[in-house]
């Protein structure tokens, strides 16, 4: 029964490459998670990704002293084609920005830019916490590429950094309704909120 179930994706600390037919999972946190919490057994399959566009289905071969030995069953990398979508969002109070990061990751955004605006109250971010949210949301939504989180930047500096061949949508309560915006072309897209 377990062989036919959908496999949840797990992030490995970026050392996984397409050349790896056999891989040893050495992260103590992941070993504990797979072995003690999920109670995965030999011959069960899991999907692993490096968060930079590569992922594969692996079969658990052995639990060893140095880690969990897995063998590649199938590459997943060719299954995700991704349009470049940047979300530039004002840094929000409390944990609201973390929710934005989580949902943007789940929706397939490729870059997240925290904006410092005139009315921004909170200027700093808990970067380690935000990266963990990106990782968890990427695993949950089965992404092979996780979004890049850029350093906070002023709105003015961000506008000056935009590429010339980019579709830009500024979402403003007094502007065009989001229902009227279509993002269908192949050009990179930037959505500015806040």
PDB file of C-alpha atoms in Angstrom:
ATOM      1  CA  UNK A   1       0.000   0.000   0.000  1.00  0.00           C
ATOM      2  CA  UNK A   2       2.759   2.475   0.921  1.00  0.00           C
ATOM      3  CA  UNK A   3       4.477   2.075  -2.481  1.00  0.00           C
ATOM      4  CA  UNK A   4       1.502   3.681  -4.245  1.00  0.00           C
ATOM      5  CA  UNK A   5       1.057   6.576  -1.844  1.00  0.00           C
ATOM      6  CA  UNK A   6       2.169  10.050  -2.843  1.00  0.00           C
ATOM      7  CA  UNK A   7       5.664  10.758  -1.523  1.00  0.00           C
ATOM      8  CA  UNK A   8       6.260  13.858   0.543  1.00  0.00           C
ATOM      9  CA  UNK A   9       9.274  15.938  -0.466  1.00  0.00           C
ATOM     10  CA  UNK A  10      12.106  16.539   1.975  1.00  0.00           C
ATOM     11  CA  UNK A  11      14.869  19.107   1.729  1.00  0.00           C
ATOM     12  CA  UNK A  12      18.509  18.078   2.076  1.00  0.00           C
ATOM     13  CA  UNK A  13      21.179  20.625   2.853  1.00  0.00           C
ATOM     14  CA  UNK A  14      21.934  21.411  -0.807  1.00  0.00           C
ATOM     15  CA  UNK A  15      24.521  18.635  -1.264  1.00  0.00           C
ATOM     16  CA  UNK A  16      22.205  16.445  -3.359  1.00  0.00           C
ATOM     17  CA  UNK A  17      23.100  16.477  -7.088  1.00  0.00           C
ATOM     18  CA  UNK A  18      21.757  14.728 -10.222  1.00  0.00           C
ATOM     19  CA  UNK A  19      24.937  12.593 -10.275  1.00  0.00           C
ATOM     20  CA  UNK A  20      24.035  11.003  -6.922  1.00  0.00           C
ATOM     21  CA  UNK A  21      22.617   7.521  -7.543  1.00  0.00           C
ATOM     22  CA  UNK A  22      23.329   6.618  -3.924  1.00  0.00           C
ATOM     23  CA  UNK A  23      23.185   9.134  -1.116  1.00  0.00           C
ATOM     24  CA  UNK A  24      23.688   9.051   2.643  1.00  0.00           C
ATOM     25  CA  UNK A  25      21.423  11.248   4.743  1.00  0.00           C
ATOM     26  CA  UNK A  26      23.627  12.447   7.592  1.00  0.00           C
ATOM     27  CA  UNK A  27      21.540  15.206   9.230  1.00  0.00           C
ATOM     28  CA  UNK A  28      20.766  14.029  12.785  1.00  0.00           C
ATOM     29  CA  UNK A  29      17.454  15.903  12.678  1.00  0.00           C
ATOM     30  CA  UNK A  30      16.373  14.162   9.444  1.00  0.00           C
ATOM     31  CA  UNK A  31      17.606  10.745  10.588  1.00  0.00           C
ATOM     32  CA  UNK A  32      15.508  11.081  13.731  1.00  0.00           C
ATOM     33  CA  UNK A  33      12.521  12.304  11.703  1.00  0.00           C
ATOM     34  CA  UNK A  34      12.637   9.482   9.133  1.00  0.00           C
ATOM     35  CA  UNK A  35      13.538   6.688  11.545  1.00  0.00           C
ATOM     36  CA  UNK A  36      11.750   7.525  14.811  1.00  0.00           C
ATOM     37  CA  UNK A  37       8.870   9.821  13.867  1.00  0.00           C
ATOM     38  CA  UNK A  38       7.836   8.601  10.405  1.00  0.00           C
ATOM     39  CA  UNK A  39       9.122   5.091  11.167  1.00  0.00           C
ATOM     40  CA  UNK A  40      10.198   4.597   7.555  1.00  0.00           C
ATOM     41  CA  UNK A  41      11.401   1.102   6.834  1.00  0.00           C
ATOM     42  CA  UNK A  42      13.907  -0.411   4.422  1.00  0.00           C
ATOM     43  CA  UNK A  43      12.587  -0.338   0.801  1.00  0.00           C
ATOM     44  CA  UNK A  44      10.220   2.566   1.456  1.00  0.00           C
ATOM     45  CA  UNK A  45      10.518   5.489  -0.933  1.00  0.00           C
ATOM     46  CA  UNK A  46      10.915   9.198  -0.190  1.00  0.00           C
ATOM     47  CA  UNK A  47      11.295  12.244  -2.423  1.00  0.00           C
ATOM     48  CA  UNK A  48      14.377  14.373  -1.698  1.00  0.00           C
ATOM     49  CA  UNK A  49      15.225  17.830  -3.075  1.00  0.00           C
ATOM     50  CA  UNK A  50      18.161  20.212  -2.741  1.00  0.00           C
ATOM     51  CA  UNK A  51      15.882  23.274  -2.983  1.00  0.00           C
ATOM     52  CA  UNK A  52      17.788  24.516  -6.050  1.00  0.00           C
ATOM     53  CA  UNK A  53      15.854  22.693  -8.764  1.00  0.00           C
ATOM     54  CA  UNK A  54      16.908  19.080  -8.361  1.00  0.00           C
ATOM     55  CA  UNK A  55      14.899  16.305  -6.777  1.00  0.00           C
ATOM     56  CA  UNK A  56      14.480  12.545  -7.038  1.00  0.00           C
ATOM     57  CA  UNK A  57      12.625   9.605  -5.542  1.00  0.00           C
ATOM     58  CA  UNK A  58      14.940   7.496  -3.379  1.00  0.00           C
ATOM     59  CA  UNK A  59      14.499   4.087  -1.797  1.00  0.00           C
ATOM     60  CA  UNK A  60      15.776   3.536   1.740  1.00  0.00           C
ATOM     61  CA  UNK A  61      18.433   0.820   1.509  1.00  0.00           C
ATOM     62  CA  UNK A  62      19.898   0.735   5.017  1.00  0.00           C
ATOM     63  CA  UNK A  63      20.093   2.444   8.368  1.00  0.00           C
ATOM     64  CA  UNK A  64      23.805   2.733   9.128  1.00  0.00           C
ATOM     65  CA  UNK A  65      25.901   4.243  11.904  1.00  0.00           C
ATOM     66  CA  UNK A  66      26.827   7.245   9.701  1.00  0.00           C
ATOM     67  CA  UNK A  67      23.307   7.841   8.332  1.00  0.00           C
ATOM     68  CA  UNK A  68      20.509   6.556   6.137  1.00  0.00           C
ATOM     69  CA  UNK A  69      21.659   5.046   2.844  1.00  0.00           C
ATOM     70  CA  UNK A  70      19.264   5.653  -0.071  1.00  0.00           C
ATOM     71  CA  UNK A  71      19.323   4.668  -3.760  1.00  0.00           C
ATOM     72  CA  UNK A  72      17.840   6.788  -6.548  1.00  0.00           C
ATOM     73  CA  UNK A  73      14.725   5.347  -8.175  1.00  0.00           C
ATOM     74  CA  UNK A  74      13.592   8.225 -10.402  1.00  0.00           C
ATOM     75  CA  UNK A  75      14.574  11.829 -11.201  1.00  0.00           C
ATOM     76  CA  UNK A  76      11.934  14.508 -10.641  1.00  0.00           C
ATOM     77  CA  UNK A  77      13.804  17.554 -11.963  1.00  0.00           C
ATOM     78  CA  UNK A  78      12.186  17.611 -15.393  1.00  0.00           C
ATOM     79  CA  UNK A  79       8.701  17.698 -13.878  1.00  0.00           C
ATOM     80  CA  UNK A  80       8.784  21.350 -12.808  1.00  0.00           C
ATOM     81  CA  UNK A  81       9.016  24.211 -15.243  1.00  0.00           C
ATOM     82  CA  UNK A  82       9.039  27.510 -13.467  1.00  0.00           C
ATOM     83  CA  UNK A  83       8.261  31.050 -14.523  1.00  0.00           C
ATOM     84  CA  UNK A  84      10.267  33.738 -12.742  1.00  0.00           C
ATOM     85  CA  UNK A  85       7.897  35.488 -10.321  1.00  0.00           C
ATOM     86  CA  UNK A  86       9.165  37.994  -7.765  1.00  0.00           C
ATOM     87  CA  UNK A  87       7.044  39.117  -4.840  1.00  0.00           C
ATOM     88  CA  UNK A  88       8.115  42.419  -3.303  1.00  0.00           C
ATOM     89  CA  UNK A  89       6.167  42.915  -0.106  1.00  0.00           C
ATOM     90  CA  UNK A  90       6.398  45.484   2.663  1.00  0.00           C
ATOM     91  CA  UNK A  91       7.622  43.969   5.922  1.00  0.00           C
ATOM     92  CA  UNK A  92       4.533  43.439   8.053  1.00  0.00           C
ATOM     93  CA  UNK A  93       4.126  43.581  11.827  1.00  0.00           C
ATOM     94  CA  UNK A  94       4.170  40.523  14.069  1.00  0.00           C
ATOM     95  CA  UNK A  95       4.262  37.213  12.210  1.00  0.00           C
ATOM     96  CA  UNK A  96       2.232  38.346   9.199  1.00  0.00           C
ATOM     97  CA  UNK A  97       5.301  38.566   6.948  1.00  0.00           C
ATOM     98  CA  UNK A  98       6.084  34.927   7.778  1.00  0.00           C
ATOM     99  CA  UNK A  99       2.604  33.963   6.546  1.00  0.00           C
ATOM    100  CA  UNK A 100       3.213  35.891   3.308  1.00  0.00           C
ATOM    101  CA  UNK A 101       6.521  34.029   2.829  1.00  0.00           C
ATOM    102  CA  UNK A 102       4.846  30.668   3.478  1.00  0.00           C
ATOM    103  CA  UNK A 103       1.992  31.273   1.008  1.00  0.00           C
ATOM    104  CA  UNK A 104       4.290  32.798  -1.631  1.00  0.00           C
ATOM    105  CA  UNK A 105       6.496  29.706  -1.440  1.00  0.00           C
ATOM    106  CA  UNK A 106       3.496  27.386  -1.752  1.00  0.00           C
ATOM    107  CA  UNK A 107       2.253  29.344  -4.787  1.00  0.00           C
ATOM    108  CA  UNK A 108       5.571  29.099  -6.661  1.00  0.00           C
ATOM    109  CA  UNK A 109       7.160  32.534  -6.230  1.00  0.00           C
ATOM    110  CA  UNK A 110      10.863  32.384  -7.165  1.00  0.00           C
ATOM    111  CA  UNK A 111      12.136  35.465  -5.289  1.00  0.00           C
ATOM    112  CA  UNK A 112      10.835  37.257  -2.193  1.00  0.00           C
ATOM    113  CA  UNK A 113      11.911  40.847  -1.556  1.00  0.00           C
ATOM    114  CA  UNK A 114      11.134  42.410   1.849  1.00  0.00           C
ATOM    115  CA  UNK A 115      10.397  46.090   1.244  1.00  0.00           C
ATOM    116  CA  UNK A 116      11.128  48.943   3.616  1.00  0.00           C
ATOM    117  CA  UNK A 117       8.428  51.537   2.966  1.00  0.00           C
ATOM    118  CA  UNK A 118       7.532  54.870   4.558  1.00  0.00           C
ATOM    119  CA  UNK A 119       5.106  53.129   6.910  1.00  0.00           C
ATOM    120  CA  UNK A 120       7.166  50.055   7.691  1.00  0.00           C
ATOM    121  CA  UNK A 121       7.259  49.634  11.464  1.00  0.00           C
ATOM    122  CA  UNK A 122       9.363  46.484  11.628  1.00  0.00           C
ATOM    123  CA  UNK A 123      12.657  46.708   9.727  1.00  0.00           C
ATOM    124  CA  UNK A 124      14.414  43.498  10.763  1.00  0.00           C
ATOM    125  CA  UNK A 125      13.640  39.889   9.925  1.00  0.00           C
ATOM    126  CA  UNK A 126      14.449  36.650  11.700  1.00  0.00           C
ATOM    127  CA  UNK A 127      16.291  35.256   8.690  1.00  0.00           C
ATOM    128  CA  UNK A 128      16.879  31.753  10.090  1.00  0.00           C
ATOM    129  CA  UNK A 129      13.190  31.483  10.987  1.00  0.00           C
ATOM    130  CA  UNK A 130      12.124  32.755   7.540  1.00  0.00           C
ATOM    131  CA  UNK A 131      14.450  30.262   5.775  1.00  0.00           C
ATOM    132  CA  UNK A 132      12.919  27.427   7.854  1.00  0.00           C
ATOM    133  CA  UNK A 133       9.438  28.559   6.777  1.00  0.00           C
ATOM    134  CA  UNK A 134      10.571  28.591   3.127  1.00  0.00           C
ATOM    135  CA  UNK A 135      11.988  25.071   3.536  1.00  0.00           C
ATOM    136  CA  UNK A 136       8.861  23.674   5.208  1.00  0.00           C
ATOM    137  CA  UNK A 137       6.485  25.332   2.732  1.00  0.00           C
ATOM    138  CA  UNK A 138       8.646  24.117  -0.172  1.00  0.00           C
ATOM    139  CA  UNK A 139       8.546  20.553   1.141  1.00  0.00           C
ATOM    140  CA  UNK A 140       4.793  20.733   1.757  1.00  0.00           C
ATOM    141  CA  UNK A 141       4.079  22.039  -1.759  1.00  0.00           C
ATOM    142  CA  UNK A 142       6.584  19.587  -3.320  1.00  0.00           C
ATOM    143  CA  UNK A 143       8.756  22.279  -4.857  1.00  0.00           C
ATOM    144  CA  UNK A 144      12.159  21.405  -6.224  1.00  0.00           C
ATOM    145  CA  UNK A 145      13.323  25.045  -6.223  1.00  0.00           C
ATOM    146  CA  UNK A 146      12.776  27.169  -3.157  1.00  0.00           C
ATOM    147  CA  UNK A 147      12.452  30.949  -3.460  1.00  0.00           C
ATOM    148  CA  UNK A 148      15.408  33.190  -2.809  1.00  0.00           C
ATOM    149  CA  UNK A 149      14.876  35.587   0.095  1.00  0.00           C
ATOM    150  CA  UNK A 150      16.664  38.862  -0.552  1.00  0.00           C
ATOM    151  CA  UNK A 151      17.819  41.353   2.066  1.00  0.00           C
ATOM    152  CA  UNK A 152      15.352  44.112   2.977  1.00  0.00           C
ATOM    153  CA  UNK A 153      15.541  47.031   0.562  1.00  0.00           C
ATOM    154  CA  UNK A 154      13.836  50.411   0.309  1.00  0.00           C
ATOM    155  CA  UNK A 155      10.968  50.722  -2.130  1.00  0.00           C
ATOM    156  CA  UNK A 156      12.863  53.381  -4.115  1.00  0.00           C
ATOM    157  CA  UNK A 157      16.006  51.232  -4.408  1.00  0.00           C
ATOM    158  CA  UNK A 158      13.919  48.215  -5.406  1.00  0.00           C
ATOM    159  CA  UNK A 159      12.230  50.126  -8.234  1.00  0.00           C
ATOM    160  CA  UNK A 160      15.669  51.209  -9.468  1.00  0.00           C
ATOM    161  CA  UNK A 161      16.842  47.588  -9.529  1.00  0.00           C
ATOM    162  CA  UNK A 162      14.051  46.207 -11.725  1.00  0.00           C
ATOM    163  CA  UNK A 163      15.003  44.631 -15.034  1.00  0.00           C
ATOM    164  CA  UNK A 164      13.733  46.352 -18.158  1.00  0.00           C
ATOM    165  CA  UNK A 165      11.989  43.269 -19.563  1.00  0.00           C
ATOM    166  CA  UNK A 166       9.798  42.538 -16.568  1.00  0.00           C
ATOM    167  CA  UNK A 167       6.025  42.661 -16.184  1.00  0.00           C
ATOM    168  CA  UNK A 168       5.407  44.710 -13.025  1.00  0.00           C
ATOM    169  CA  UNK A 169       2.128  44.760 -11.115  1.00  0.00           C
ATOM    170  CA  UNK A 170       1.693  47.185  -8.230  1.00  0.00           C
ATOM    171  CA  UNK A 171      -1.208  46.075  -6.058  1.00  0.00           C
ATOM    172  CA  UNK A 172      -2.875  49.003  -4.373  1.00  0.00           C
ATOM    173  CA  UNK A 173      -6.341  49.193  -2.785  1.00  0.00           C
ATOM    174  CA  UNK A 174      -7.169  52.190  -4.980  1.00  0.00           C
ATOM    175  CA  UNK A 175      -5.845  50.567  -8.163  1.00  0.00           C
ATOM    176  CA  UNK A 176      -6.787  47.730 -10.491  1.00  0.00           C
ATOM    177  CA  UNK A 177      -8.523  44.739  -8.961  1.00  0.00           C
ATOM    178  CA  UNK A 178      -6.358  41.614  -8.823  1.00  0.00           C
ATOM    179  CA  UNK A 179      -9.064  39.792 -10.777  1.00  0.00           C
ATOM    180  CA  UNK A 180      -8.228  41.922 -13.821  1.00  0.00           C
ATOM    181  CA  UNK A 181      -4.538  41.017 -13.835  1.00  0.00           C
ATOM    182  CA  UNK A 182      -3.428  38.134 -16.033  1.00  0.00           C
ATOM    183  CA  UNK A 183       0.108  36.840 -15.821  1.00  0.00           C
ATOM    184  CA  UNK A 184       0.357  34.668 -18.896  1.00  0.00           C
ATOM    185  CA  UNK A 185       3.416  35.693 -20.878  1.00  0.00           C
ATOM    186  CA  UNK A 186       6.887  34.235 -20.427  1.00  0.00           C
ATOM    187  CA  UNK A 187       8.522  37.463 -19.233  1.00  0.00           C
ATOM    188  CA  UNK A 188       9.649  37.593 -15.610  1.00  0.00           C
ATOM    189  CA  UNK A 189       6.899  39.013 -13.417  1.00  0.00           C
ATOM    190  CA  UNK A 190       7.199  41.224 -10.359  1.00  0.00           C
ATOM    191  CA  UNK A 191       4.266  41.773  -8.017  1.00  0.00           C
ATOM    192  CA  UNK A 192       4.589  44.637  -5.530  1.00  0.00           C
ATOM    193  CA  UNK A 193       2.357  44.679  -2.448  1.00  0.00           C
ATOM    194  CA  UNK A 194       2.228  46.993   0.522  1.00  0.00           C
TER     195      UNK A 194
END
